[in-house]
Structures are given as structure tokens and as C-alpha cells.
Amino acid sequence: MAGHNARSTYWGHSANNGGTGIPEELRVHIERVATRAKNFGKRLGFEKSAELTGLLHDLGKYADQFQRRLRNPHIVPSRDHWSAGAIVACLIGQRKGLIPALAIEGHHTGLKQLKTTEDWTNSIARSLHDCPERFTESDINLLLERWRADGFMEPKKLDEHVPDYVHKAAGMLDTRMLFSCLVDADFLETEAHFEGDSQTPHKPRQDGPSLEPERALATLKAHIAQLAKSKGNGSNVHEMRQSLYSACLVTASGKMGVFNLSAPTGSGKTLSMLAFALRHAIQHRLSRIVLVMPFLSIIDQTAKTYRDLFSYEAGFRENYVLEDHSNAQTDEDSDQSLESGNGGQPRPEQGDDHQHDAARFRRLLSQNWDAPIILTTSVQCLESLMSNRPSACRKLHRLANSVVLFDEVQTLPPDLAVPTLATLARLSSRYRTSIVFATATQPAFDHLSPQVEALAGAAWKPREMWPDAPHHFATAAKRVRIDWRHRPPTSWEDLADEINSTPHRQVLCIVNLKRHAQKLTQLLSEKATGDALHLSTTMCLAHRAVVLEKVRQRLAADKRVKLVSTQCIEAGVDIDFPCVYRAVAPLESIAQAAGRCNRHGTRPAPGEVVVFTPMSQRERECLYPPGGYAAAANHTGVVLDNLCSELGENKNDRSILQDVEILQNPARLNTYFRGFYDLNNAAKIKDDLETALRELHFENVAREYRIIEQNAINVLVPYEPERALFEELKSEMRSTANRGPGWLRRWIQRARPLTVGLHHPRDDAPIWNHLEPVYFSPSARRDIDRADWHIAMPGLPYDLTLGLIIPEDTDLVC
């Protein structure tokens, strides 16, 4: 960047401090963003391209129209000030400039499509010619002249960073990573300006803590040693946990890459994974650990463990561990305008304000994952990796030079497996990121490697982290005995009688559908005393937490308890019954259910697991959730029948299976997954997503890639112990006129514990008569079936055992 001659002053931002401070020169903002983006890009191997995006991202702000808008924002309309810089980047770099151009073009509105350089340039040029009124200025030469007068020069060389049109997932991830560098730099520098005032015009936020893996690993080792001492070291479980822990440390000293951690339930894989990540970080000088889990309940447990380990009292900085998910505690909306902010760092000297400021600082750090250990959900992590939006993508550059741990990977939807694996394969091979897939039921994802390589240019060939896993799976298998009763079906009445009459005082029964859980709980309650409890997503989060705590107390006190649950209890919930009933389901789900039986191997006799098939009550009754779950459950039946045929002449003779280990046999599970992928075409990418990938269309990929289908509504329910909060939230939503983003976020966060999610009802469903729609914006369309949030009216009762009761719409609680 050159010096400055006499020139006009162009402004990049309006006055800070609520308009009472000072504006920011455009030249200064561009320099700051370019420098920060360059530093981010350096860690990814394209510092020159990242710097170019910063130099040109606001080129259109040199237009007279934009300068007038800064002075009169309510009169002068907003226009496109980004496309001009994108065009120049493409002209400067040709093919090397296309990815920087896409990043600049999308830094406010999102990434569009990875076209050829010629097609993209022609498309923008046509827009400039045909619709000049969309842009702050259509004369690119005029903008460049002013930009150069501010001391900037076009770079003479760019990184060898050209689009990969062949390997679609690789080309798209590369674009998102450069995009991430720019948008995070722009967010941070814009925030720093609006946090300032006339005395201190520029207040950049404090950086998050560094990992310090040596100290963290020493702390973890001491904790694991203390656990071993307190729980004794003579049991098979202790031997298994020590073996896994040692294997993780040994593997961590090797090369970076992609790893499988297949470990039985109760083996302590959460702490062993962390030990691997910290030792790996020491070995390869890595910056960050990201732990990805499918369910909020697991994150809550793990976050408490991690925070206790790496606390301020233990010598670690605040925010060493950060959570990023829908229930993470924040006090303002992450998309709130930077101009309304009031500080980017905690200010302890302000006394009562410290808690507010500290919470706000956590929120800011979680937006771009500026912390050494991040705990997040599969939805947040994977959908961000496939996103096109600035706010979601800004964190992605932090994944480089890191370890990403995925727990309970069997929950990944099969039709998303190939694009997910392809994106992660590129992340690992290109950006110095090690990936760990951990579960007790490892899917045969390596079977999909040819499809992955076609999308990523890199194979999916994970290394196994634990050579002794088969031995310990065999040992874990002795903790339970499986009674296979998948044929013939069992009626709900007979099942209720059996559960009530079993000699086991404590029984868990897991079924596939919410209406099945409600029905069985009612039958158990009718036939016995009040020891039947129910757990499903017809209950709000607050209600489920109370039930789980009650179950744990009864288990610990050896009191009677019969719990009926859907599969929401299977993965990662630390709960231990002597007897578990499981409706036929995908084989990995049955294995996860068995992990809730004699979980720690401390009971004097093996636990009992009974696998049954519920009897249909009417013709064509749905016995499984739709989609991939039903296909996998049906495939389980085929696998069991085939195994019976292999072992004997009568495939309906379930007794043949009693002495065959199926659930704790990684080889059998691998065969099951391979057959599922091959015979059911289960891993085929869904058509709309495949089309979007083929067309390299970022917006369409983001829309079609969904870990959880979005066809659902949220219902605020009157859970009686929290009735006061329900009434308060309902009143606020009806009466509050000024609903800024911060207010909305706080309302939603307070409402989530009292919320039940339902599949979107059909248009003529009677339930609409009992739902009051919530419109977050006064300008929102007032169609009741278009609202995402609703409040339960009195005609939709909430039962203190079963949760939300929907008598006329049983399909909604399938």
C-alpha cells in the first residue's frame, strides 16, 4: 500500500457510539479488513487471495451515491456496493481471481454459484449494463481511480488458488473457506468501529484464549487418574477404559488425517477423544478442538465436564470452553446490528454489568469460534460447512489447523453421508484438520469412498484408533443377554402385562413412535401402580429433564421404575437399567439401546435386552418413522432372517440367535451397514441436493442440506410447573411492540424449554383450531400455516405424564 497524496475523504461507516462518535474512513476500514483477512488466509495457504478480497470488498463505497446514503440513510436507498470489487478481482486474477470475486460478491448477501470465469464475468457485466440503478456506481474505472488515490494498488501476484470444477465438494469448500476469511475480518473490523467512541474510535475485541495443549493435557491426565483411583482399577470396565485411553494417546502421536474410534458404550470415549485431540495438538501445533454432538442433552453433560476441568480456578482463561448451539446461554441476538452494540469485551470495573458483558463476550466469541475448545451440534457444524450465508460461514476458517471430533456419528442421515464425508475429506486433506468419527456402532462409511473421492478428490479411508477394540467389544457383550423376539409380533397389551410382571424392578422400554410411547405408558399405568414414566419429544425440554432426574434417583435408590421412551434416550444418555425392551429398529439403534442396559458392567448378573416387534393395530399402520429409519429397520429384519437361515433351517426360530453375538460385533455391524447402503441405495444423495452440487450452486446446496428436516413447527406449551413463565411469554408476545433482534432471541431462548416440536400439520388438520400463531415481525404474512412458532390454546391439553395430547392428529406424533 502506497502513501497518500491530496485527496477527497471517503467514508466507510457512519459515526459510532450511537451517532455521537466519529465516522470511519473507508481507506482505514479497507486496510484493516485486508490485513486481518490476509492473516486468516495465511493459515489456509492463500494469504494473497484473502488480502485481495479485503482490498476490494467495499470498492463500491467510493461511489457518490453511497457517500450520500451515509449522510442520509433514511432518504438515499441502499444499493449493491460489492459487485464492483468482485469484477475487479476477477479481472486482476482471471481464473485465480474468481474465488476472491465470489467471496467479495457474497460478503453481504451470500455465496451464489461457482460458474466459469467467463460466465460469471459476463453475468455481472450484463447486470451493470442493463440495471445500473442496482449499483452504487456502474463506472468501475471511476471507483478504481478513487481507490488508487487512497493509496491502494492491484497486487502483481495471487496464490495458485483456482476453482476445482471436477471435485464439486472440494471446489465449494475452498470457496467457503476464503469467503470465511473475508466475512470474519469484515465483521470484526466493523464491530471494532461501532464499539468505539470519539475518544477511542477503534475498539477491537479481545482475542479468545489460546489452546495451551500441554497444560490442558496434564490437567486431563490428572483427572483420569483420579477417576481410576476413585472407581477402583480391577474391573473389566476399568481395563477397557485404560486400553482406549492409551490407544488414543499413541495414535495422537502419529500423522494427521481421518480416524475411526469404535468403542463400546461405557468405555469412556468422550475423555479419551479429548486426550487424543490435546496430544495431537501438541504433536502438530494445532490451534483448536471442536467437539460435534448430535443432541443437546449430550452437550450439556459434556460441557459441564469440560468446564469443570478447564475452569478459571484451575488456571485457564475465561471462555476456554465455548458452546455454540440453540440452547447456549446468550443475552442478545447474534445478528443484531453492530451499530447498536455497546462493547466487545467484558468490563469488570462496571460491577453489576460484568455478568451481562461477560455473557455478551461469550456470544461474540461463539459467532466465529474464537476459543480453544468448541462444543457444538451436528446441525450447527455440518450445516455451516454447507452454508452460503456470511454469518454461518464466518467461523469456517477456524476449522483449519484443528481437530474435529464427531461423536455418535451413526446419527448422520444416510442420504447426506457422501457430501458430508466429501467435504470433511477435503477439510482434512487441504486444511490441516484431523477428523475423528466416534461411536459404538461405526457405520461402514469407508464403503462409500469411491463416491466421496469423486466429490472431494480425496478418499475416505479412516485409520482405526483402537487395535484392541474387538476384544473389548467381546467383553462388553457379556454385560447383557439378548432375547430376539422379532417374530411373531407382540401386542401392546401383552407387552404391558409382561413388563408389569417381570421380576426386574427397573425396566426401560424403547419404542419407535411417540404415539406408541403414549399408548404403552397408558397401558402400564392402567395395569399397575404409578411407577410408569414416559419420555418422548411430545414433552418439552423442561419436562424431560425432570423425568430423567426422577429416573436416575429411582435407579440409584433401587426403587421401582418402568420407563417408556422413544429413541431420544439412546445415544449418549448415561443411564443404566437391568432390563431393556427395544422395538425392532435399525440395528445400530438396537445396539445403542443395549448400551442403556448394565451400562457399566457392575451388576452381578448380565442385563436382559428383549427385542420385539409391535403388532399392528390396523391395516397399513405405520410402525416406524418415515424415510431412512424405516428402510434401515426393515433391513434389520432381513439381516436377522438371513442369519437365522444361515444357522438353521427355520428362519423364524429366534432361539438360534440367542448364542450369537450381533450387537457388539463390529464385523457384523459393518456387514449390516454395507448391505443397507448397497441394497437400499440408502446413501444416494437426494435428487435436489445432487443437482445443486452438480451445478456448484451454493444457495441451493444450503437449502437442500438439512440434518433435521425443516418441515416442523414449535409449540409453546403450558407445562404446569412452569405455568408462570408460560403466561409471561404469552403475554409478552401479545403485547410487546418494539421487537428488536435482541428481544426476539431472548424470548426464543426463554421459550425453548417449554417448546414441543411437531411435524407441520396438513392444511385441513383440526389441530390448527388449537394453535395461536406467533408472528415475530409486524410485516410477516398472517397465514397461520406459515408461522413457525405457535402457542398451545386450552383445547390442546398438556399432560404431566404424556406431554402434549393430540387426539385427532395421531400422524403428528408418529
Short mmCIF file of N, CA and C in Angstrom, two decimals, residues 279-424:
data_model
loop_
_atom_site.label_atom_id
_atom_site.label_comp_id
_atom_site.label_asym_id
_atom_site.label_seq_id
_atom_site.Cartn_x
_atom_site.Cartn_y
_atom_site.Cartn_z
N ARG A 279 -3.22 -34.30 22.75
CA ARG A 279 -1.89 -34.83 22.40
C ARG A 279 -1.58 -34.58 20.92
N HIS A 280 -2.58 -34.71 20.08
CA HIS A 280 -2.43 -34.44 18.64
C HIS A 280 -2.08 -32.97 18.41
N ALA A 281 -2.71 -32.09 19.19
CA ALA A 281 -2.43 -30.66 19.07
C ALA A 281 -0.98 -30.35 19.46
N ILE A 282 -0.47 -31.03 20.48
CA ILE A 282 0.93 -30.85 20.86
C ILE A 282 1.84 -31.33 19.73
N GLN A 283 1.52 -32.50 19.18
CA GLN A 283 2.37 -33.11 18.15
C GLN A 283 2.44 -32.26 16.89
N HIS A 284 1.30 -31.64 16.52
CA HIS A 284 1.23 -30.95 15.22
C HIS A 284 0.99 -29.44 15.35
N ARG A 285 1.10 -28.92 16.55
CA ARG A 285 0.92 -27.49 16.80
C ARG A 285 -0.42 -26.99 16.27
N LEU A 286 -1.47 -27.64 16.70
CA LEU A 286 -2.82 -27.29 16.27
C LEU A 286 -3.42 -26.26 17.21
N SER A 287 -4.45 -25.55 16.72
CA SER A 287 -4.96 -24.38 17.43
C SER A 287 -6.27 -24.60 18.16
N ARG A 288 -7.03 -25.63 17.77
CA ARG A 288 -8.41 -25.66 18.26
C ARG A 288 -8.92 -27.09 18.26
N ILE A 289 -9.87 -27.34 19.17
CA ILE A 289 -10.58 -28.63 19.23
C ILE A 289 -12.07 -28.32 19.14
N VAL A 290 -12.74 -28.98 18.21
CA VAL A 290 -14.19 -28.81 18.05
C VAL A 290 -14.84 -30.16 18.28
N LEU A 291 -15.72 -30.23 19.25
CA LEU A 291 -16.45 -31.46 19.56
C LEU A 291 -17.88 -31.30 19.04
N VAL A 292 -18.29 -32.21 18.15
CA VAL A 292 -19.59 -32.13 17.49
C VAL A 292 -20.45 -33.29 17.97
N MET A 293 -21.64 -32.97 18.50
CA MET A 293 -22.53 -34.00 19.04
C MET A 293 -23.94 -33.81 18.47
N PRO A 294 -24.69 -34.89 18.33
CA PRO A 294 -26.00 -34.76 17.68
C PRO A 294 -27.10 -34.17 18.56
N PHE A 295 -26.97 -34.33 19.89
CA PHE A 295 -28.09 -33.96 20.76
C PHE A 295 -27.66 -32.97 21.83
N LEU A 296 -28.54 -32.05 22.15
CA LEU A 296 -28.25 -31.05 23.16
C LEU A 296 -28.04 -31.68 24.53
N SER A 297 -28.75 -32.77 24.81
CA SER A 297 -28.62 -33.39 26.13
C SER A 297 -27.20 -33.89 26.36
N ILE A 298 -26.55 -34.41 25.31
CA ILE A 298 -25.18 -34.90 25.45
C ILE A 298 -24.24 -33.72 25.64
N ILE A 299 -24.50 -32.64 24.90
CA ILE A 299 -23.63 -31.46 25.01
C ILE A 299 -23.68 -30.91 26.43
N ASP A 300 -24.86 -30.86 27.02
CA ASP A 300 -24.98 -30.34 28.39
C ASP A 300 -24.10 -31.13 29.35
N GLN A 301 -24.14 -32.46 29.24
CA GLN A 301 -23.31 -33.29 30.13
C GLN A 301 -21.83 -33.03 29.90
N THR A 302 -21.43 -33.02 28.61
CA THR A 302 -20.02 -32.89 28.27
C THR A 302 -19.50 -31.50 28.61
N ALA A 303 -20.31 -30.48 28.35
CA ALA A 303 -19.88 -29.11 28.63
C ALA A 303 -19.57 -28.93 30.11
N LYS A 304 -20.39 -29.52 30.97
CA LYS A 304 -20.13 -29.40 32.41
C LYS A 304 -18.80 -30.06 32.77
N THR A 305 -18.55 -31.25 32.21
CA THR A 305 -17.28 -31.94 32.48
C THR A 305 -16.10 -31.10 32.03
N TYR A 306 -16.17 -30.58 30.81
CA TYR A 306 -15.07 -29.80 30.26
C TYR A 306 -14.86 -28.51 31.05
N ARG A 307 -15.94 -27.86 31.42
CA ARG A 307 -15.81 -26.59 32.15
C ARG A 307 -15.23 -26.82 33.54
N ASP A 308 -15.62 -27.92 34.17
CA ASP A 308 -15.04 -28.23 35.47
C ASP A 308 -13.54 -28.50 35.36
N LEU A 309 -13.15 -29.17 34.28
CA LEU A 309 -11.74 -29.48 34.06
C LEU A 309 -10.91 -28.23 33.81
N PHE A 310 -11.41 -27.40 32.88
CA PHE A 310 -10.62 -26.26 32.41
C PHE A 310 -11.22 -24.95 32.92
N SER A 311 -11.41 -24.89 34.20
CA SER A 311 -12.06 -23.74 34.82
C SER A 311 -11.07 -22.61 35.07
N TYR A 312 -11.61 -21.46 35.39
CA TYR A 312 -10.77 -20.31 35.76
C TYR A 312 -9.99 -20.64 37.03
N GLU A 313 -10.64 -21.36 37.94
CA GLU A 313 -9.98 -21.73 39.20
C GLU A 313 -8.80 -22.69 38.95
N ALA A 314 -8.89 -23.45 37.86
CA ALA A 314 -7.80 -24.38 37.53
C ALA A 314 -6.69 -23.69 36.75
N GLY A 315 -6.83 -22.39 36.53
CA GLY A 315 -5.77 -21.65 35.88
C GLY A 315 -5.98 -21.36 34.40
N PHE A 316 -7.16 -21.68 33.88
CA PHE A 316 -7.44 -21.43 32.47
C PHE A 316 -8.22 -20.12 32.31
N ARG A 317 -8.04 -19.48 31.18
CA ARG A 317 -8.75 -18.22 30.94
C ARG A 317 -10.25 -18.45 30.79
N GLU A 318 -11.00 -17.40 31.07
CA GLU A 318 -12.44 -17.45 30.81
C GLU A 318 -12.68 -17.76 29.35
N ASN A 319 -13.77 -18.49 29.08
CA ASN A 319 -14.17 -18.83 27.72
C ASN A 319 -13.19 -19.80 27.05
N TYR A 320 -12.48 -20.57 27.86
CA TYR A 320 -11.63 -21.62 27.30
C TYR A 320 -12.50 -22.66 26.59
N VAL A 321 -13.68 -22.93 27.16
CA VAL A 321 -14.65 -23.84 26.55
C VAL A 321 -15.89 -23.02 26.18
N LEU A 322 -16.29 -23.09 24.92
CA LEU A 322 -17.47 -22.35 24.46
C LEU A 322 -18.47 -23.30 23.81
N GLU A 323 -19.74 -23.02 24.01
CA GLU A 323 -20.80 -23.77 23.34
C GLU A 323 -21.42 -22.91 22.24
N ASP A 324 -21.74 -23.56 21.13
CA ASP A 324 -22.43 -22.87 20.05
C ASP A 324 -23.58 -23.75 19.56
N HIS A 325 -24.76 -23.49 20.09
CA HIS A 325 -25.96 -24.22 19.69
C HIS A 325 -27.17 -23.42 20.15
N SER A 326 -28.35 -23.91 19.84
CA SER A 326 -29.57 -23.12 20.06
C SER A 326 -29.85 -22.85 21.53
N ASN A 327 -29.38 -23.71 22.44
CA ASN A 327 -29.65 -23.51 23.86
C ASN A 327 -28.50 -22.87 24.62
N ALA A 328 -27.42 -22.51 23.91
CA ALA A 328 -26.30 -21.87 24.59
C ALA A 328 -26.75 -20.54 25.16
N GLN A 329 -26.31 -20.23 26.37
CA GLN A 329 -26.79 -19.02 27.05
C GLN A 329 -26.16 -17.78 26.45
N THR A 330 -27.00 -16.94 25.89
CA THR A 330 -26.57 -15.63 25.42
C THR A 330 -27.64 -14.65 25.83
N ASP A 331 -27.36 -13.39 25.68
CA ASP A 331 -28.37 -12.41 26.08
C ASP A 331 -28.72 -11.44 24.97
N GLU A 332 -28.18 -11.67 23.77
CA GLU A 332 -28.55 -10.81 22.66
C GLU A 332 -28.52 -11.62 21.39
N ASP A 333 -29.13 -11.13 20.36
CA ASP A 333 -29.21 -11.84 19.10
C ASP A 333 -27.91 -11.73 18.33
N SER A 334 -27.46 -12.87 17.77
CA SER A 334 -26.18 -12.87 17.06
C SER A 334 -26.21 -12.05 15.80
N ASP A 335 -27.38 -11.77 15.25
CA ASP A 335 -27.45 -10.99 14.03
C ASP A 335 -27.80 -9.53 14.30
N GLN A 336 -27.78 -9.13 15.58
CA GLN A 336 -28.11 -7.76 15.90
C GLN A 336 -27.13 -6.80 15.24
N SER A 337 -27.63 -5.68 14.79
CA SER A 337 -26.79 -4.70 14.11
C SER A 337 -25.61 -4.29 14.97
N LEU A 338 -24.45 -4.25 14.33
CA LEU A 338 -23.25 -3.84 15.05
C LEU A 338 -23.36 -2.41 15.54
N GLU A 339 -24.17 -1.62 14.85
CA GLU A 339 -24.27 -0.22 15.22
C GLU A 339 -24.95 -0.03 16.57
N SER A 340 -25.68 -1.05 17.02
CA SER A 340 -26.37 -0.89 18.30
C SER A 340 -25.61 -1.54 19.45
N GLY A 341 -24.40 -2.05 19.16
CA GLY A 341 -23.62 -2.72 20.20
C GLY A 341 -23.12 -1.74 21.25
N ASN A 342 -22.76 -2.30 22.40
CA ASN A 342 -22.25 -1.43 23.46
C ASN A 342 -21.00 -1.97 24.11
N GLY A 343 -20.22 -2.72 23.35
CA GLY A 343 -18.94 -3.15 23.92
C GLY A 343 -18.60 -4.56 23.56
N GLY A 344 -17.36 -4.80 23.14
CA GLY A 344 -16.97 -6.12 22.69
C GLY A 344 -16.22 -6.92 23.73
N GLN A 345 -15.91 -6.36 24.89
CA GLN A 345 -15.15 -7.08 25.89
C GLN A 345 -15.79 -6.88 27.26
N PRO A 346 -15.63 -7.89 28.13
CA PRO A 346 -16.16 -7.71 29.48
C PRO A 346 -15.41 -6.60 30.21
N ARG A 347 -16.15 -5.82 30.99
CA ARG A 347 -15.53 -4.71 31.72
C ARG A 347 -15.78 -4.93 33.21
N PRO A 348 -14.88 -5.62 33.89
CA PRO A 348 -15.10 -5.98 35.29
C PRO A 348 -15.34 -4.77 36.19
N GLU A 349 -14.81 -3.61 35.80
CA GLU A 349 -14.94 -2.48 36.69
C GLU A 349 -16.36 -1.96 36.79
N GLN A 350 -17.27 -2.48 35.96
CA GLN A 350 -18.63 -1.95 35.97
C GLN A 350 -19.55 -2.72 36.91
N GLY A 351 -18.96 -3.54 37.79
CA GLY A 351 -19.75 -4.16 38.85
C GLY A 351 -20.87 -5.03 38.33
N ASP A 352 -22.14 -4.62 38.54
CA ASP A 352 -23.29 -5.43 38.18
C ASP A 352 -23.38 -5.67 36.68
N ASP A 353 -22.72 -4.82 35.89
CA ASP A 353 -22.76 -5.00 34.44
C ASP A 353 -21.83 -6.11 33.97
N HIS A 354 -20.96 -6.60 34.86
CA HIS A 354 -19.94 -7.58 34.41
C HIS A 354 -20.57 -8.86 33.88
N GLN A 355 -21.60 -9.35 34.57
CA GLN A 355 -22.22 -10.60 34.13
C GLN A 355 -22.84 -10.43 32.74
N HIS A 356 -23.50 -9.28 32.52
CA HIS A 356 -24.09 -9.01 31.21
C HIS A 356 -23.00 -8.93 30.15
N ASP A 357 -21.92 -8.20 30.43
CA ASP A 357 -20.86 -8.03 29.45
C ASP A 357 -20.13 -9.34 29.19
N ALA A 358 -19.91 -10.15 30.22
CA ALA A 358 -19.24 -11.43 30.04
C ALA A 358 -20.07 -12.35 29.16
N ALA A 359 -21.38 -12.37 29.39
CA ALA A 359 -22.26 -13.19 28.54
C ALA A 359 -22.23 -12.71 27.10
N ARG A 360 -22.21 -11.40 26.93
CA ARG A 360 -22.15 -10.84 25.58
C ARG A 360 -20.83 -11.19 24.91
N PHE A 361 -19.75 -11.17 25.67
CA PHE A 361 -18.44 -11.51 25.10
C PHE A 361 -18.42 -12.98 24.68
N ARG A 362 -19.03 -13.86 25.48
CA ARG A 362 -19.13 -15.27 25.08
C ARG A 362 -19.87 -15.40 23.77
N ARG A 363 -20.95 -14.63 23.63
CA ARG A 363 -21.72 -14.67 22.39
C ARG A 363 -20.87 -14.26 21.20
N LEU A 364 -20.11 -13.18 21.37
CA LEU A 364 -19.28 -12.69 20.27
C LEU A 364 -18.23 -13.73 19.88
N LEU A 365 -17.59 -14.36 20.86
CA LEU A 365 -16.58 -15.35 20.56
C LEU A 365 -17.19 -16.58 19.89
N SER A 366 -18.40 -16.95 20.29
CA SER A 366 -19.02 -18.14 19.71
C SER A 366 -19.44 -17.92 18.27
N GLN A 367 -19.66 -16.66 17.87
CA GLN A 367 -20.06 -16.38 16.49
C GLN A 367 -19.00 -16.81 15.49
N ASN A 368 -17.73 -16.66 15.86
CA ASN A 368 -16.67 -17.07 14.93
C ASN A 368 -15.73 -18.11 15.55
N TRP A 369 -16.18 -18.80 16.57
CA TRP A 369 -15.46 -19.91 17.18
C TRP A 369 -14.04 -19.50 17.58
N ASP A 370 -13.93 -18.34 18.19
CA ASP A 370 -12.63 -17.85 18.64
C ASP A 370 -12.39 -18.32 20.07
N ALA A 371 -12.22 -19.63 20.21
CA ALA A 371 -11.96 -20.24 21.52
C ALA A 371 -11.20 -21.53 21.27
N PRO A 372 -10.46 -22.03 22.25
CA PRO A 372 -9.67 -23.23 22.02
C PRO A 372 -10.48 -24.52 21.95
N ILE A 373 -11.59 -24.60 22.71
CA ILE A 373 -12.45 -25.78 22.67
C ILE A 373 -13.88 -25.33 22.42
N ILE A 374 -14.46 -25.84 21.34
CA ILE A 374 -15.83 -25.51 20.95
C ILE A 374 -16.68 -26.77 21.06
N LEU A 375 -17.84 -26.66 21.70
CA LEU A 375 -18.82 -27.74 21.72
C LEU A 375 -20.03 -27.28 20.91
N THR A 376 -20.40 -28.07 19.92
CA THR A 376 -21.49 -27.66 19.05
C THR A 376 -22.27 -28.88 18.58
N THR A 377 -23.35 -28.64 17.86
CA THR A 377 -24.20 -29.72 17.39
C THR A 377 -23.87 -30.08 15.95
N SER A 378 -24.31 -31.26 15.54
CA SER A 378 -24.15 -31.67 14.14
C SER A 378 -24.84 -30.69 13.22
N VAL A 379 -26.01 -30.21 13.62
CA VAL A 379 -26.73 -29.24 12.80
C VAL A 379 -25.90 -27.98 12.60
N GLN A 380 -25.38 -27.43 13.69
CA GLN A 380 -24.64 -26.17 13.61
C GLN A 380 -23.35 -26.35 12.79
N CYS A 381 -22.61 -27.40 13.05
CA CYS A 381 -21.32 -27.58 12.38
C CYS A 381 -21.49 -27.95 10.91
N LEU A 382 -22.25 -29.00 10.63
CA LEU A 382 -22.34 -29.51 9.26
C LEU A 382 -23.13 -28.58 8.35
N GLU A 383 -24.20 -27.99 8.86
CA GLU A 383 -24.94 -27.06 8.01
C GLU A 383 -24.16 -25.78 7.76
N SER A 384 -23.27 -25.39 8.68
CA SER A 384 -22.38 -24.26 8.42
C SER A 384 -21.39 -24.61 7.32
N LEU A 385 -20.87 -25.84 7.33
CA LEU A 385 -19.93 -26.27 6.29
C LEU A 385 -20.58 -26.30 4.91
N MET A 386 -21.90 -26.38 4.87
CA MET A 386 -22.62 -26.41 3.60
C MET A 386 -23.37 -25.11 3.33
N SER A 387 -23.16 -24.10 4.15
CA SER A 387 -23.93 -22.87 4.05
C SER A 387 -23.39 -21.94 2.96
N ASN A 388 -24.18 -20.94 2.65
CA ASN A 388 -23.73 -19.86 1.76
C ASN A 388 -23.82 -18.51 2.45
N ARG A 389 -24.28 -18.48 3.71
CA ARG A 389 -24.54 -17.22 4.39
C ARG A 389 -23.30 -16.72 5.14
N PRO A 390 -23.08 -15.41 5.14
CA PRO A 390 -21.90 -14.86 5.85
C PRO A 390 -21.87 -15.23 7.33
N SER A 391 -22.99 -15.10 8.03
CA SER A 391 -23.00 -15.33 9.48
C SER A 391 -22.67 -16.78 9.82
N ALA A 392 -23.08 -17.73 8.98
CA ALA A 392 -22.78 -19.15 9.24
C ALA A 392 -21.37 -19.51 8.82
N CYS A 393 -20.89 -18.93 7.73
CA CYS A 393 -19.58 -19.32 7.17
C CYS A 393 -18.41 -18.63 7.85
N ARG A 394 -18.64 -17.56 8.59
CA ARG A 394 -17.51 -16.79 9.11
C ARG A 394 -16.62 -17.60 10.05
N LYS A 395 -17.15 -18.66 10.65
CA LYS A 395 -16.36 -19.47 11.59
C LYS A 395 -15.51 -20.52 10.90
N LEU A 396 -15.75 -20.79 9.60
CA LEU A 396 -15.17 -21.98 8.98
C LEU A 396 -13.66 -21.95 8.91
N HIS A 397 -13.06 -20.76 8.74
CA HIS A 397 -11.60 -20.73 8.65
C HIS A 397 -10.94 -21.17 9.96
N ARG A 398 -11.71 -21.15 11.07
CA ARG A 398 -11.17 -21.61 12.35
C ARG A 398 -11.04 -23.13 12.41
N LEU A 399 -11.66 -23.84 11.46
CA LEU A 399 -11.53 -25.29 11.44
C LEU A 399 -10.19 -25.75 10.90
N ALA A 400 -9.50 -24.88 10.17
CA ALA A 400 -8.17 -25.24 9.69
C ALA A 400 -7.22 -25.35 10.88
N ASN A 401 -6.26 -26.26 10.76
CA ASN A 401 -5.25 -26.41 11.81
C ASN A 401 -5.90 -26.81 13.15
N SER A 402 -6.85 -27.75 13.07
CA SER A 402 -7.64 -28.12 14.25
C SER A 402 -7.89 -29.62 14.28
N VAL A 403 -8.50 -30.06 15.38
CA VAL A 403 -9.03 -31.42 15.49
C VAL A 403 -10.54 -31.30 15.64
N VAL A 404 -11.29 -32.02 14.81
CA VAL A 404 -12.75 -32.00 14.89
C VAL A 404 -13.21 -33.41 15.27
N LEU A 405 -13.86 -33.52 16.41
CA LEU A 405 -14.32 -34.79 16.96
C LEU A 405 -15.83 -34.91 16.76
N PHE A 406 -16.26 -35.92 16.05
CA PHE A 406 -17.69 -36.18 15.84
C PHE A 406 -18.10 -37.37 16.70
N ASP A 407 -19.01 -37.15 17.63
CA ASP A 407 -19.49 -38.23 18.48
C ASP A 407 -20.85 -38.72 17.98
N GLU A 408 -21.13 -40.00 18.20
CA GLU A 408 -22.39 -40.64 17.79
C GLU A 408 -22.65 -40.42 16.29
N VAL A 409 -21.68 -40.77 15.46
CA VAL A 409 -21.77 -40.47 14.02
C VAL A 409 -22.81 -41.32 13.32
N GLN A 410 -23.31 -42.36 13.99
CA GLN A 410 -24.34 -43.19 13.36
C GLN A 410 -25.63 -42.40 13.13
N THR A 411 -25.76 -41.22 13.73
CA THR A 411 -26.96 -40.41 13.56
C THR A 411 -26.95 -39.59 12.27
N LEU A 412 -25.85 -39.60 11.52
CA LEU A 412 -25.79 -38.85 10.27
C LEU A 412 -26.77 -39.46 9.27
N PRO A 413 -27.71 -38.68 8.71
CA PRO A 413 -28.67 -39.23 7.74
C PRO A 413 -27.93 -39.84 6.55
N PRO A 414 -28.29 -41.08 6.16
CA PRO A 414 -27.56 -41.75 5.08
C PRO A 414 -27.53 -40.98 3.77
N ASP A 415 -28.62 -40.27 3.42
CA ASP A 415 -28.62 -39.57 2.13
C ASP A 415 -27.77 -38.30 2.15
N LEU A 416 -27.22 -37.95 3.31
CA LEU A 416 -26.29 -36.83 3.40
C LEU A 416 -24.84 -37.31 3.60
N ALA A 417 -24.66 -38.63 3.71
CA ALA A 417 -23.34 -39.15 4.07
C ALA A 417 -22.28 -38.78 3.05
N VAL A 418 -22.53 -39.00 1.76
CA VAL A 418 -21.49 -38.79 0.75
C VAL A 418 -21.05 -37.32 0.67
N PRO A 419 -21.96 -36.34 0.54
CA PRO A 419 -21.47 -34.96 0.51
C PRO A 419 -20.81 -34.52 1.81
N THR A 420 -21.29 -35.06 2.94
CA THR A 420 -20.67 -34.73 4.23
C THR A 420 -19.25 -35.26 4.30
N LEU A 421 -19.09 -36.53 3.98
CA LEU A 421 -17.76 -37.14 4.01
C LEU A 421 -16.82 -36.46 3.02
N ALA A 422 -17.35 -36.09 1.86
CA ALA A 422 -16.52 -35.44 0.84
C ALA A 422 -16.01 -34.09 1.34
N THR A 423 -16.88 -33.33 1.95
CA THR A 423 -16.49 -32.02 2.48
C THR A 423 -15.46 -32.17 3.60
N LEU A 424 -15.68 -33.15 4.48
CA LEU A 424 -14.73 -33.37 5.57
C LEU A 424 -13.41 -33.93 5.05
#
